[in-house]
Amino acid sequence: MRLHLWFRQVIMLTVYKDIKVIFQALKAGACGYVLKRSDETEILQAIAEVRAGGAPMTSEVARMVVRSFLELPMGQDETGDLSARESEILALLAEGLSNKEIGTRLEISLSTVRTHLMHIYEKLHVRCRTEAAAKYLRSMPKEAIPVTARP
């Protein structure tokens, strides 16, 4: 959205209060996030604020955004949210193994590998194996990364 509408200012006017949805909208290029139950005055103020270069959010949304930053201590990475099996699969993926090779090594079906990968992508907020491997490698101390995987 950001690339195609760089000249437009977008405010999300929605009923969704889910923090993931809020971050997706902002990451996609929204300049502000206002809940539909806001009154007419608040919506008009949000429009004026965006036109003046601001980033309007209802106070409820702003509190949720601030709270989300407080929930994840500095230095803690998202790979900590993975199950033991997902972490194992992610490590093998980062080593460059294919889905079939991961399944063979862990003695699980290809379908099970794919299911675990979908959960990994969702938890890490990535779209493909390359992004997942990169996020995994960035989360590790440099000395723990295998020599073949170091940049």
mmCIF file with all atom_site columns, C-alpha atoms in Angstrom:
data_model
loop_
_atom_site.group_PDB
_atom_site.id
_atom_site.type_symbol
_atom_site.label_atom_id
_atom_site.label_alt_id
_atom_site.label_comp_id
_atom_site.label_asym_id
_atom_site.label_entity_id
_atom_site.label_seq_id
_atom_site.pdbx_PDB_ins_code
_atom_site.Cartn_x
_atom_site.Cartn_y
_atom_site.Cartn_z
_atom_site.occupancy
_atom_site.B_iso_or_equiv
_atom_site.pdbx_formal_charge
_atom_site.auth_seq_id
_atom_site.auth_comp_id
_atom_site.auth_asym_id
_atom_site.auth_atom_id
_atom_site.pdbx_PDB_model_num
ATOM 1   C CA . MET A 1 1   ? 0.000   0.000   0.000  1.00 0.00 ? 1   MET A CA 1
ATOM 2   C CA . ARG A 1 2   ? 2.806   2.403   0.908  1.00 0.00 ? 2   ARG A CA 1
ATOM 3   C CA . LEU A 1 3   ? 4.504   2.164   -2.507 1.00 0.00 ? 3   LEU A CA 1
ATOM 4   C CA . HIS A 1 4   ? 1.361   2.649   -4.547 1.00 0.00 ? 4   HIS A CA 1
ATOM 5   C CA . LEU A 1 5   ? -0.236  5.366   -2.407 1.00 0.00 ? 5   LEU A CA 1
ATOM 6   C CA . TRP A 1 6   ? 2.789   7.327   -1.220 1.00 0.00 ? 6   TRP A CA 1
ATOM 7   C CA . PHE A 1 7   ? 0.967   10.568  -2.022 1.00 0.00 ? 7   PHE A CA 1
ATOM 8   C CA . ARG A 1 8   ? -2.164  9.643   -0.054 1.00 0.00 ? 8   ARG A CA 1
ATOM 9   C CA . GLN A 1 9   ? -2.673  9.881   3.673  1.00 0.00 ? 9   GLN A CA 1
ATOM 10  C CA . VAL A 1 10  ? -4.619  6.865   4.984  1.00 0.00 ? 10  VAL A CA 1
ATOM 11  C CA . ILE A 1 11  ? -6.341  6.663   8.342  1.00 0.00 ? 11  ILE A CA 1
ATOM 12  C CA . MET A 1 12  ? -7.748  3.292   9.344  1.00 0.00 ? 12  MET A CA 1
ATOM 13  C CA . LEU A 1 13  ? -11.313 3.749   10.564 1.00 0.00 ? 13  LEU A CA 1
ATOM 14  C CA . THR A 1 14  ? -12.266 0.341   11.877 1.00 0.00 ? 14  THR A CA 1
ATOM 15  C CA . VAL A 1 15  ? -13.854 -1.724  14.621 1.00 0.00 ? 15  VAL A CA 1
ATOM 16  C CA . TYR A 1 16  ? -10.768 -3.928  15.068 1.00 0.00 ? 16  TYR A CA 1
ATOM 17  C CA . LYS A 1 17  ? -8.834  -3.459  18.310 1.00 0.00 ? 17  LYS A CA 1
ATOM 18  C CA . ASP A 1 18  ? -6.463  -6.405  17.813 1.00 0.00 ? 18  ASP A CA 1
ATOM 19  C CA . ILE A 1 19  ? -2.860  -5.214  18.218 1.00 0.00 ? 19  ILE A CA 1
ATOM 20  C CA . LYS A 1 20  ? -1.697  -7.435  15.329 1.00 0.00 ? 20  LYS A CA 1
ATOM 21  C CA . VAL A 1 21  ? -4.245  -5.845  12.995 1.00 0.00 ? 21  VAL A CA 1
ATOM 22  C CA . ILE A 1 22  ? -3.211  -2.380  14.192 1.00 0.00 ? 22  ILE A CA 1
ATOM 23  C CA . PHE A 1 23  ? 0.481   -3.047  13.500 1.00 0.00 ? 23  PHE A CA 1
ATOM 24  C CA . GLN A 1 24  ? -0.327  -4.596  10.106 1.00 0.00 ? 24  GLN A CA 1
ATOM 25  C CA . ALA A 1 25  ? -2.264  -1.488  9.111  1.00 0.00 ? 25  ALA A CA 1
ATOM 26  C CA . LEU A 1 26  ? 0.468   0.870   10.286 1.00 0.00 ? 26  LEU A CA 1
ATOM 27  C CA . LYS A 1 27  ? 3.184   -1.229  8.663  1.00 0.00 ? 27  LYS A CA 1
ATOM 28  C CA . ALA A 1 28  ? 1.207   -1.216  5.400  1.00 0.00 ? 28  ALA A CA 1
ATOM 29  C CA . GLY A 1 29  ? 1.300   2.580   5.400  1.00 0.00 ? 29  GLY A CA 1
ATOM 30  C CA . ALA A 1 30  ? -1.659  3.833   7.425  1.00 0.00 ? 30  ALA A CA 1
ATOM 31  C CA . CYS A 1 31  ? -0.905  7.196   9.033  1.00 0.00 ? 31  CYS A CA 1
ATOM 32  C CA . GLY A 1 32  ? -3.402  6.756   11.837 1.00 0.00 ? 32  GLY A CA 1
ATOM 33  C CA . TYR A 1 33  ? -5.785  4.302   13.439 1.00 0.00 ? 33  TYR A CA 1
ATOM 34  C CA . VAL A 1 34  ? -9.181  5.412   14.723 1.00 0.00 ? 34  VAL A CA 1
ATOM 35  C CA . LEU A 1 35  ? -11.964 3.208   16.050 1.00 0.00 ? 35  LEU A CA 1
ATOM 36  C CA . LYS A 1 36  ? -15.380 3.502   14.374 1.00 0.00 ? 36  LYS A CA 1
ATOM 37  C CA . ARG A 1 37  ? -17.115 4.193   17.643 1.00 0.00 ? 37  ARG A CA 1
ATOM 38  C CA . SER A 1 38  ? -15.264 7.527   17.823 1.00 0.00 ? 38  SER A CA 1
ATOM 39  C CA . ASP A 1 39  ? -17.560 10.490  17.532 1.00 0.00 ? 39  ASP A CA 1
ATOM 40  C CA . GLU A 1 40  ? -17.645 12.794  14.523 1.00 0.00 ? 40  GLU A CA 1
ATOM 41  C CA . THR A 1 41  ? -15.433 15.398  16.202 1.00 0.00 ? 41  THR A CA 1
ATOM 42  C CA . GLU A 1 42  ? -12.670 12.879  16.913 1.00 0.00 ? 42  GLU A CA 1
ATOM 43  C CA . ILE A 1 43  ? -12.735 11.632  13.313 1.00 0.00 ? 43  ILE A CA 1
ATOM 44  C CA . LEU A 1 44  ? -12.548 15.179  11.923 1.00 0.00 ? 44  LEU A CA 1
ATOM 45  C CA . GLN A 1 45  ? -9.681  15.957  14.335 1.00 0.00 ? 45  GLN A CA 1
ATOM 46  C CA . ALA A 1 46  ? -7.849  12.813  13.140 1.00 0.00 ? 46  ALA A CA 1
ATOM 47  C CA . ILE A 1 47  ? -8.181  13.966  9.522  1.00 0.00 ? 47  ILE A CA 1
ATOM 48  C CA . ALA A 1 48  ? -6.862  17.416  10.410 1.00 0.00 ? 48  ALA A CA 1
ATOM 49  C CA . GLU A 1 49  ? -3.993  15.874  12.382 1.00 0.00 ? 49  GLU A CA 1
ATOM 50  C CA . VAL A 1 50  ? -2.921  13.675  9.449  1.00 0.00 ? 50  VAL A CA 1
ATOM 51  C CA . ARG A 1 51  ? -3.051  16.657  7.079  1.00 0.00 ? 51  ARG A CA 1
ATOM 52  C CA . ALA A 1 52  ? -0.770  18.499  9.517  1.00 0.00 ? 52  ALA A CA 1
ATOM 53  C CA . GLY A 1 53  ? 1.713   15.607  9.469  1.00 0.00 ? 53  GLY A CA 1
ATOM 54  C CA . GLY A 1 54  ? 0.561   13.836  12.633 1.00 0.00 ? 54  GLY A CA 1
ATOM 55  C CA . ALA A 1 55  ? -0.320  10.212  13.326 1.00 0.00 ? 55  ALA A CA 1
ATOM 56  C CA . PRO A 1 56  ? -3.705  10.140  15.085 1.00 0.00 ? 56  PRO A CA 1
ATOM 57  C CA . MET A 1 57  ? -4.858  7.229   17.210 1.00 0.00 ? 57  MET A CA 1
ATOM 58  C CA . THR A 1 58  ? -7.692  6.983   19.656 1.00 0.00 ? 58  THR A CA 1
ATOM 59  C CA . SER A 1 59  ? -6.399  6.951   23.219 1.00 0.00 ? 59  SER A CA 1
ATOM 60  C CA . GLU A 1 60  ? -7.463  3.303   23.577 1.00 0.00 ? 60  GLU A CA 1
ATOM 61  C CA . VAL A 1 61  ? -5.410  2.269   20.527 1.00 0.00 ? 61  VAL A CA 1
ATOM 62  C CA . ALA A 1 62  ? -2.437  4.371   21.657 1.00 0.00 ? 62  ALA A CA 1
ATOM 63  C CA . ARG A 1 63  ? -2.499  2.601   25.058 1.00 0.00 ? 63  ARG A CA 1
ATOM 64  C CA . MET A 1 64  ? -2.538  -0.790  23.313 1.00 0.00 ? 64  MET A CA 1
ATOM 65  C CA . VAL A 1 65  ? 0.461   0.169   21.170 1.00 0.00 ? 65  VAL A CA 1
ATOM 66  C CA . VAL A 1 66  ? 2.429   1.427   24.182 1.00 0.00 ? 66  VAL A CA 1
ATOM 67  C CA . ARG A 1 67  ? 1.492   -1.681  26.188 1.00 0.00 ? 67  ARG A CA 1
ATOM 68  C CA . SER A 1 68  ? 2.707   -3.943  23.375 1.00 0.00 ? 68  SER A CA 1
ATOM 69  C CA . PHE A 1 69  ? 6.173   -2.414  23.612 1.00 0.00 ? 69  PHE A CA 1
ATOM 70  C CA . LEU A 1 70  ? 6.234   -2.974  27.361 1.00 0.00 ? 70  LEU A CA 1
ATOM 71  C CA . GLU A 1 71  ? 5.263   -6.656  27.050 1.00 0.00 ? 71  GLU A CA 1
ATOM 72  C CA . LEU A 1 72  ? 8.381   -7.704  25.132 1.00 0.00 ? 72  LEU A CA 1
ATOM 73  C CA . PRO A 1 73  ? 11.537  -6.927  27.153 1.00 0.00 ? 73  PRO A CA 1
ATOM 74  C CA . MET A 1 74  ? 14.381  -5.374  25.191 1.00 0.00 ? 74  MET A CA 1
ATOM 75  C CA . GLY A 1 75  ? 16.628  -7.998  23.651 1.00 0.00 ? 75  GLY A CA 1
ATOM 76  C CA . GLN A 1 76  ? 14.002  -10.755 23.734 1.00 0.00 ? 76  GLN A CA 1
ATOM 77  C CA . ASP A 1 77  ? 13.360  -12.096 20.275 1.00 0.00 ? 77  ASP A CA 1
ATOM 78  C CA . GLU A 1 78  ? 10.258  -13.634 18.774 1.00 0.00 ? 78  GLU A CA 1
ATOM 79  C CA . THR A 1 79  ? 11.914  -17.029 18.346 1.00 0.00 ? 79  THR A CA 1
ATOM 80  C CA . GLY A 1 80  ? 11.351  -17.534 22.090 1.00 0.00 ? 80  GLY A CA 1
ATOM 81  C CA . ASP A 1 81  ? 7.631   -17.958 21.327 1.00 0.00 ? 81  ASP A CA 1
ATOM 82  C CA . LEU A 1 82  ? 8.272   -21.122 19.306 1.00 0.00 ? 82  LEU A CA 1
ATOM 83  C CA . SER A 1 83  ? 7.682   -24.610 20.658 1.00 0.00 ? 83  SER A CA 1
ATOM 84  C CA . ALA A 1 84  ? 10.676  -26.925 21.041 1.00 0.00 ? 84  ALA A CA 1
ATOM 85  C CA . ARG A 1 85  ? 9.766   -28.747 17.812 1.00 0.00 ? 85  ARG A CA 1
ATOM 86  C CA . GLU A 1 86  ? 9.280   -25.485 15.906 1.00 0.00 ? 86  GLU A CA 1
ATOM 87  C CA . SER A 1 87  ? 12.668  -24.253 17.122 1.00 0.00 ? 87  SER A CA 1
ATOM 88  C CA . GLU A 1 88  ? 14.244  -27.519 15.989 1.00 0.00 ? 88  GLU A CA 1
ATOM 89  C CA . ILE A 1 89  ? 12.658  -27.211 12.554 1.00 0.00 ? 89  ILE A CA 1
ATOM 90  C CA . LEU A 1 90  ? 13.683  -23.561 12.271 1.00 0.00 ? 90  LEU A CA 1
ATOM 91  C CA . ALA A 1 91  ? 17.298  -24.449 13.097 1.00 0.00 ? 91  ALA A CA 1
ATOM 92  C CA . LEU A 1 92  ? 17.321  -27.094 10.360 1.00 0.00 ? 92  LEU A CA 1
ATOM 93  C CA . LEU A 1 93  ? 15.690  -24.680 7.934  1.00 0.00 ? 93  LEU A CA 1
ATOM 94  C CA . ALA A 1 94  ? 18.429  -22.127 8.728  1.00 0.00 ? 94  ALA A CA 1
ATOM 95  C CA . GLU A 1 95  ? 21.016  -24.809 7.937  1.00 0.00 ? 95  GLU A CA 1
ATOM 96  C CA . GLY A 1 96  ? 19.506  -24.966 4.437  1.00 0.00 ? 96  GLY A CA 1
ATOM 97  C CA . LEU A 1 97  ? 17.660  -28.287 4.652  1.00 0.00 ? 97  LEU A CA 1
ATOM 98  C CA . SER A 1 98  ? 14.624  -28.796 2.419  1.00 0.00 ? 98  SER A CA 1
ATOM 99  C CA . ASN A 1 99  ? 11.231  -29.730 3.867  1.00 0.00 ? 99  ASN A CA 1
ATOM 100 C CA . LYS A 1 100 ? 11.796  -33.332 2.797  1.00 0.00 ? 100 LYS A CA 1
ATOM 101 C CA . GLU A 1 101 ? 15.242  -33.429 4.462  1.00 0.00 ? 101 GLU A CA 1
ATOM 102 C CA . ILE A 1 102 ? 13.809  -31.926 7.667  1.00 0.00 ? 102 ILE A CA 1
ATOM 103 C CA . GLY A 1 103 ? 11.052  -34.563 7.682  1.00 0.00 ? 103 GLY A CA 1
ATOM 104 C CA . THR A 1 104 ? 13.556  -37.370 7.162  1.00 0.00 ? 104 THR A CA 1
ATOM 105 C CA . ARG A 1 105 ? 15.919  -36.083 9.848  1.00 0.00 ? 105 ARG A CA 1
ATOM 106 C CA . LEU A 1 106 ? 13.125  -35.643 12.427 1.00 0.00 ? 106 LEU A CA 1
ATOM 107 C CA . GLU A 1 107 ? 11.177  -38.723 11.282 1.00 0.00 ? 107 GLU A CA 1
ATOM 108 C CA . ILE A 1 108 ? 7.991   -36.750 10.602 1.00 0.00 ? 108 ILE A CA 1
ATOM 109 C CA . SER A 1 109 ? 5.863   -36.456 7.464  1.00 0.00 ? 109 SER A CA 1
ATOM 110 C CA . LEU A 1 110 ? 6.264   -33.723 4.879  1.00 0.00 ? 110 LEU A CA 1
ATOM 111 C CA . SER A 1 111 ? 2.768   -32.526 5.769  1.00 0.00 ? 111 SER A CA 1
ATOM 112 C CA . THR A 1 112 ? 3.774   -32.170 9.425  1.00 0.00 ? 112 THR A CA 1
ATOM 113 C CA . VAL A 1 113 ? 6.868   -30.173 8.434  1.00 0.00 ? 113 VAL A CA 1
ATOM 114 C CA . ARG A 1 114 ? 4.678   -27.832 6.369  1.00 0.00 ? 114 ARG A CA 1
ATOM 115 C CA . THR A 1 115 ? 2.247   -27.383 9.263  1.00 0.00 ? 115 THR A CA 1
ATOM 116 C CA . HIS A 1 116 ? 5.084   -26.521 11.644 1.00 0.00 ? 116 HIS A CA 1
ATOM 117 C CA . LEU A 1 117 ? 6.501   -24.076 9.081  1.00 0.00 ? 117 LEU A CA 1
ATOM 118 C CA . MET A 1 118 ? 3.127   -22.319 8.775  1.00 0.00 ? 118 MET A CA 1
ATOM 119 C CA . HIS A 1 119 ? 3.045   -21.885 12.561 1.00 0.00 ? 119 HIS A CA 1
ATOM 120 C CA . ILE A 1 120 ? 6.656   -20.639 12.564 1.00 0.00 ? 120 ILE A CA 1
ATOM 121 C CA . TYR A 1 121 ? 5.916   -18.075 9.831  1.00 0.00 ? 121 TYR A CA 1
ATOM 122 C CA . GLU A 1 122 ? 2.861   -16.865 11.730 1.00 0.00 ? 122 GLU A CA 1
ATOM 123 C CA . LYS A 1 123 ? 4.692   -16.545 15.058 1.00 0.00 ? 123 LYS A CA 1
ATOM 124 C CA . LEU A 1 124 ? 7.702   -14.803 13.518 1.00 0.00 ? 124 LEU A CA 1
ATOM 125 C CA . HIS A 1 125 ? 5.543   -12.561 11.292 1.00 0.00 ? 125 HIS A CA 1
ATOM 126 C CA . VAL A 1 126 ? 7.350   -13.632 8.115  1.00 0.00 ? 126 VAL A CA 1
ATOM 127 C CA . ARG A 1 127 ? 6.136   -14.850 4.720  1.00 0.00 ? 127 ARG A CA 1
ATOM 128 C CA . CYS A 1 128 ? 8.779   -17.339 3.623  1.00 0.00 ? 128 CYS A CA 1
ATOM 129 C CA . ARG A 1 129 ? 11.558  -19.674 4.746  1.00 0.00 ? 129 ARG A CA 1
ATOM 130 C CA . THR A 1 130 ? 14.283  -17.166 3.837  1.00 0.00 ? 130 THR A CA 1
ATOM 131 C CA . GLU A 1 131 ? 12.798  -14.495 6.122  1.00 0.00 ? 131 GLU A CA 1
ATOM 132 C CA . ALA A 1 132 ? 12.352  -17.079 8.901  1.00 0.00 ? 132 ALA A CA 1
ATOM 133 C CA . ALA A 1 133 ? 15.960  -18.272 8.594  1.00 0.00 ? 133 ALA A CA 1
ATOM 134 C CA . ALA A 1 134 ? 17.244  -14.689 8.565  1.00 0.00 ? 134 ALA A CA 1
ATOM 135 C CA . LYS A 1 135 ? 15.247  -13.803 11.681 1.00 0.00 ? 135 LYS A CA 1
ATOM 136 C CA . TYR A 1 136 ? 16.512  -16.966 13.396 1.00 0.00 ? 136 TYR A CA 1
ATOM 137 C CA . LEU A 1 137 ? 20.144  -16.224 12.529 1.00 0.00 ? 137 LEU A CA 1
ATOM 138 C CA . ARG A 1 138 ? 19.823  -12.584 13.668 1.00 0.00 ? 138 ARG A CA 1
ATOM 139 C CA . SER A 1 139 ? 18.465  -13.777 17.023 1.00 0.00 ? 139 SER A CA 1
ATOM 140 C CA . MET A 1 140 ? 21.497  -15.973 17.728 1.00 0.00 ? 140 MET A CA 1
ATOM 141 C CA . PRO A 1 141 ? 24.803  -14.811 19.225 1.00 0.00 ? 141 PRO A CA 1
ATOM 142 C CA . LYS A 1 142 ? 27.349  -14.585 16.401 1.00 0.00 ? 142 LYS A CA 1
ATOM 143 C CA . GLU A 1 143 ? 29.571  -17.294 17.901 1.00 0.00 ? 143 GLU A CA 1
ATOM 144 C CA . ALA A 1 144 ? 26.629  -19.742 17.945 1.00 0.00 ? 144 ALA A CA 1
ATOM 145 C CA . ILE A 1 145 ? 25.998  -19.433 14.192 1.00 0.00 ? 145 ILE A CA 1
ATOM 146 C CA . PRO A 1 146 ? 27.587  -22.262 12.195 1.00 0.00 ? 146 PRO A CA 1
ATOM 147 C CA . VAL A 1 147 ? 30.529  -21.031 10.082 1.00 0.00 ? 147 VAL A CA 1
ATOM 148 C CA . THR A 1 148 ? 28.752  -22.052 6.854  1.00 0.00 ? 148 THR A CA 1
ATOM 149 C CA . ALA A 1 149 ? 25.770  -19.818 7.701  1.00 0.00 ? 149 ALA A CA 1
ATOM 150 C CA . ARG A 1 150 ? 27.698  -16.674 8.673  1.00 0.00 ? 150 ARG A CA 1
ATOM 151 C CA . PRO A 1 151 ? 27.474  -13.701 6.327  1.00 0.00 ? 151 PRO A CA 1
#
